[in-house]
Coordinates of C-alpha atoms in Angstrom, one line a residue:
X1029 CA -56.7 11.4 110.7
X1030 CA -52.8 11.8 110.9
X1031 CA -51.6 12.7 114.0
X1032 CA -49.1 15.3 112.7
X1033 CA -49.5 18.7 113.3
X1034 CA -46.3 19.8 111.5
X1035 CA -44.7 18.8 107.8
X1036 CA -41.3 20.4 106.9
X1037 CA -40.0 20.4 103.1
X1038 CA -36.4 20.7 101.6
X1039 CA -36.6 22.6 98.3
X1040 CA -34.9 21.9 95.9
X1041 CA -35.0 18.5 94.3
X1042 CA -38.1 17.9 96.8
X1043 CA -40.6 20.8 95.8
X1044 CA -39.1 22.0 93.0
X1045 CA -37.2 21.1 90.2
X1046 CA -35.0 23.7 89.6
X1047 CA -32.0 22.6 88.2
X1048 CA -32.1 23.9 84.9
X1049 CA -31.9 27.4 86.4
X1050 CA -29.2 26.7 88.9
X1051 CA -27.1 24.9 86.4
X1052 CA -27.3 28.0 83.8
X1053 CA -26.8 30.4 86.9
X1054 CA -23.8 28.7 87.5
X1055 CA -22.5 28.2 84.4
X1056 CA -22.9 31.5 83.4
X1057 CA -21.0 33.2 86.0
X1058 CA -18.6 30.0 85.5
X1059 CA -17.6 31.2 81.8
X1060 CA -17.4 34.6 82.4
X1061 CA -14.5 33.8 85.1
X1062 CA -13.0 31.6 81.8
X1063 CA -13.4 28.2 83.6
X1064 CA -15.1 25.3 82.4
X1065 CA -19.1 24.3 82.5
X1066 CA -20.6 21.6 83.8
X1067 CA -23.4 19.3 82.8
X1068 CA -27.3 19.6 84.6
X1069 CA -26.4 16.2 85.7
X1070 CA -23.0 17.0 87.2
X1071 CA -24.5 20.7 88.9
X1072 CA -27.3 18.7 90.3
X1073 CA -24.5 16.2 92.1
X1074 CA -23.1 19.6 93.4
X1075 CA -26.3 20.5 95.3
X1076 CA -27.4 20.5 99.0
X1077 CA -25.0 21.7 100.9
X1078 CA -25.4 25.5 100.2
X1079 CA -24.9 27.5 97.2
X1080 CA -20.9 28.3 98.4
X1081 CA -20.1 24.5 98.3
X1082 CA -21.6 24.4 95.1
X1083 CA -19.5 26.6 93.5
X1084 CA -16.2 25.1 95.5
X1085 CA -17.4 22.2 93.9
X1086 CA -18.0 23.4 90.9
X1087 CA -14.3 25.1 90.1
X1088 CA -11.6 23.7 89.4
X1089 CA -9.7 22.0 91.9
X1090 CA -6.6 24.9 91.6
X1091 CA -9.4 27.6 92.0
X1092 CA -11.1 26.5 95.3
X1093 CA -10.8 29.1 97.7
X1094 CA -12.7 31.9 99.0
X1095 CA -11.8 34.7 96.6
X1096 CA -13.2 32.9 93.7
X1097 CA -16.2 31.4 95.6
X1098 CA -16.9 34.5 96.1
X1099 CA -16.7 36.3 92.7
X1100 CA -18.5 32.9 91.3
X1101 CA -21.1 34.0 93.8
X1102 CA -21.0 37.7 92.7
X1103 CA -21.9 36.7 89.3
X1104 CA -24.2 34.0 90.3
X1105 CA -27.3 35.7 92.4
X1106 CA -28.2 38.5 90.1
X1107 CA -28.3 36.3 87.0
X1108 CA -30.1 33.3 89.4
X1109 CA -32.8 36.1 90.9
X1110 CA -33.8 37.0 87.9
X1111 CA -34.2 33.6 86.2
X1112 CA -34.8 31.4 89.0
X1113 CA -38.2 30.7 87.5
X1114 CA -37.2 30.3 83.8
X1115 CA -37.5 26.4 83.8
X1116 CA -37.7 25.7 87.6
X1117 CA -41.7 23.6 88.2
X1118 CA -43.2 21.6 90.8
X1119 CA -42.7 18.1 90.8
X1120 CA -46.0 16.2 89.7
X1121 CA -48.5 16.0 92.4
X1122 CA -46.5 18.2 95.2
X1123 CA -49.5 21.1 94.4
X1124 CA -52.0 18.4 95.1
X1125 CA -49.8 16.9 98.1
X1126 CA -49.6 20.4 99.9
X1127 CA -53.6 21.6 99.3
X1128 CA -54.3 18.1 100.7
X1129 CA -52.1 18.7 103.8
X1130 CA -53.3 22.0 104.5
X1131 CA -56.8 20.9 104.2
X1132 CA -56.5 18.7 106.9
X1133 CA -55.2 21.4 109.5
X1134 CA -51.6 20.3 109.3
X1135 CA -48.9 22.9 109.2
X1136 CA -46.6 23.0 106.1
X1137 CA -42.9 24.5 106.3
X1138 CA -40.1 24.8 104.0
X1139 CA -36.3 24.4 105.3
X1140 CA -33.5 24.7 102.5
X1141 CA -30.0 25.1 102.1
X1142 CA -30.8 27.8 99.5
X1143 CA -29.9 31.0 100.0
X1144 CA -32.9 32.7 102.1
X1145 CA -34.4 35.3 99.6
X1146 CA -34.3 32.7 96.7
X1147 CA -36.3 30.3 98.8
X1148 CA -38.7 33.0 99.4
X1149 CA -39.2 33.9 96.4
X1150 CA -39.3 30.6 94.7
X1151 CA -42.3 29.5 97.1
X1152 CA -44.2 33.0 96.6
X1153 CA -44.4 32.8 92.7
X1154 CA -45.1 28.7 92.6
X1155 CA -46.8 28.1 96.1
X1156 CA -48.6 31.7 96.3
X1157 CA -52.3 29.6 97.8
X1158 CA -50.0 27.4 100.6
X1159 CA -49.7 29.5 103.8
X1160 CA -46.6 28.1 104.7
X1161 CA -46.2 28.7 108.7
X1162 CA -42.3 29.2 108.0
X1163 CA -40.2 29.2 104.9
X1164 CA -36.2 28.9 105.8
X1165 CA -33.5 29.4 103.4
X1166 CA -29.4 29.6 104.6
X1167 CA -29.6 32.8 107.1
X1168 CA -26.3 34.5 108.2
X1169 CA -25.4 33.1 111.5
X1170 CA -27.2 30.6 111.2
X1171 CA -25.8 27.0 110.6
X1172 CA -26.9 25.4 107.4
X1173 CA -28.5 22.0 107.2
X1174 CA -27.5 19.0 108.6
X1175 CA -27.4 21.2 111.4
X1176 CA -31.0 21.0 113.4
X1177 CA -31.0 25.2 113.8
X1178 CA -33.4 25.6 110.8
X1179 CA -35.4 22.7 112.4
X1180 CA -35.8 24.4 115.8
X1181 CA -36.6 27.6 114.1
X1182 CA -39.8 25.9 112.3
X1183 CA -40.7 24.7 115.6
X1184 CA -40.7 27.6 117.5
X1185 CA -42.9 29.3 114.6
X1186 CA -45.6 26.7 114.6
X1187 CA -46.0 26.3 118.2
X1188 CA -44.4 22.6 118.5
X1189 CA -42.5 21.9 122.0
X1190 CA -38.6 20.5 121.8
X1191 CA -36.1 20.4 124.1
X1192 CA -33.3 22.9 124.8
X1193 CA -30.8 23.0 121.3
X1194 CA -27.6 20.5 122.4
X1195 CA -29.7 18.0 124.2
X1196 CA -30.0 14.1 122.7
X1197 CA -32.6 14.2 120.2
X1198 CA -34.4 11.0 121.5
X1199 CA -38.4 11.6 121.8
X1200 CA -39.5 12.3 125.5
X1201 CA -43.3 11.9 126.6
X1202 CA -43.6 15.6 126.4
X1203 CA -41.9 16.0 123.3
X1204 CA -43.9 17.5 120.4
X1205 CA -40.8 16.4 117.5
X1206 CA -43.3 13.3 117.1
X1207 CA -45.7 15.0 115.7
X1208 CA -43.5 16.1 112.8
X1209 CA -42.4 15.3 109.5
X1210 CA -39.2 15.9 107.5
X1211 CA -39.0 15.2 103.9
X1212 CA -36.1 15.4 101.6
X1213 CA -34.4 14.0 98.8
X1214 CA -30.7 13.9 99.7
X1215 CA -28.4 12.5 102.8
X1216 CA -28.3 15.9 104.3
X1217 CA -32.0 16.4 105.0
X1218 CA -31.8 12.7 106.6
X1219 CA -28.8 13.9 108.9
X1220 CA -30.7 17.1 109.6
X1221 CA -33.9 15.1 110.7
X1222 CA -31.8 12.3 112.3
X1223 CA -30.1 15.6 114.5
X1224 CA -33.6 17.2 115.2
X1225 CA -34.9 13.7 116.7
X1226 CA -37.4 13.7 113.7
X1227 CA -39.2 11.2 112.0
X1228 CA -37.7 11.3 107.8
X1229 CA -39.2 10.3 104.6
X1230 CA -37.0 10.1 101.9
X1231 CA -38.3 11.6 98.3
X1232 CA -36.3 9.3 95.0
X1233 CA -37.9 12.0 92.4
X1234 CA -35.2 14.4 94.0
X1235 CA -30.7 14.3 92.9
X1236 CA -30.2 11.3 95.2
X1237 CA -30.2 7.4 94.2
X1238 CA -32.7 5.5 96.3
X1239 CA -29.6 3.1 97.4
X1240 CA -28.1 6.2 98.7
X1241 CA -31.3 7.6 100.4
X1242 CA -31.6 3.6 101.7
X1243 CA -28.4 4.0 103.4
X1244 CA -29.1 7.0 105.7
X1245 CA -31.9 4.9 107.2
X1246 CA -35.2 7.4 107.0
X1247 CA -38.4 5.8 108.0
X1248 CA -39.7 5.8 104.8
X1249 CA -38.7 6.1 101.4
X1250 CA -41.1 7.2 98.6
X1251 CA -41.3 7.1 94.9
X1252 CA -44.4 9.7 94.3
X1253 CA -45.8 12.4 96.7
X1254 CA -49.3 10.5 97.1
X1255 CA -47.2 8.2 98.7
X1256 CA -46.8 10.8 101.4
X1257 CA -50.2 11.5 101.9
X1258 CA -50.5 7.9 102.4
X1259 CA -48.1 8.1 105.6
X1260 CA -49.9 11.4 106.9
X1261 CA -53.6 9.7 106.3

């Protein structure tokens, strides 16, 4: 039996597949500002750092500033709320993956860049069986991922012990970060687990090459979600 009591998910690209929706989100609220579209392939580069930096990225490089992240953004969530789940599934096998880890008495969370109420809802209308013990989108005042504050959030909700925010995120004896797992499929959920002192698995079904993934070092680097049941078991 795994000795984890804890497994915290990224979202997008990890869970889900959603960039058809985000794409046409963007696009949409792209071309009714008059500037040019982008490709799935190129939007899905653009993603992981918050929905903001992916519309900076996204305009044109005359037209990145704040005023027009914003109106992007103003046109962008009520088109994305309302089609978020037009083309957006579960990667094969996560379903499986996350009845097998909550059969086996091991907490399941959800920490994601996404903005908080499209997170929520996302897991709600695919996930509605999992009882996710947190589920974390990008919270104002709260700092986004790489940043560890989402990490110490999940913590605190499922009961797991850490050490004061700020302190070096090596393991103590008493520490309970070794009982956790973080799993994404970009560099910025490696760099958030690397800053919360915990252990990483690295998803390639997800926007990131596994040569990039390789790079930021996670302890383990997966090419199907059995895989990860195979760490946990």
């Amino acid at each position: 039996m795994s000795e984890k009591k804890l497994v915290i998910f990224d979202l997008d690209g990890t869970l889900l597949y959603t960039v058809p929706d985000i794409a046409a989100a963007t696009n949409q609220a792209l071309a009714a500002c008059g500037y040019p579209v982008h490709s799935e392939k190129e939007i899905a580069s653009y993603i992981g750092n918050g929905i903001n930096k992916l519309f900076e990225r996204a305009l044109p490089e005359e037209a990145r500033n704040k005023e027009e992240v914003l109106r992007i953004r103003s046109l962008f969530l009520p088109y994305y709320n309302e089609h978020c789940a037009d083309a957006t599934r579960p990667f094969d096998g996560i379903p499986e993956l996350l009845a097998t880890i909550c059969r086996c008495g091991i907490q399941v969370a959800v920490a994601s860049n996404k903005y908080h109420p499209a997170t929520v809802r996302l897991m709600q209308h695919f996930f509605p069986e999992i009882p996710f013990c947190a589920v974390f989108g990008e919270r104002e005042g709260v700092p986004r991922k790489p940043e560890p504050a989402i990490v110490w959030d999940i913590l605190r909700v499922a009961g797991i012990s850490f050490p004061d925010p700020g302190h070096s995120p090596s393991l103590t004896a008493d520490d309970g970060r070794g009982s956790v797992l973080y799993i994404g499929d970009s560099g910025v959920d490696m760099q958030t687990a690397a800053n919360a002192g915990i252990e990483a698995v690295a998803v390639t079904w997800g926007c990131r090459t596994r040569e990039e993934l390789a790079s930021c070092s996670p302890a383990h680097i997966v090419d199907r979600p059995e895989q990860i049941a195979e760490i946990l078991f």
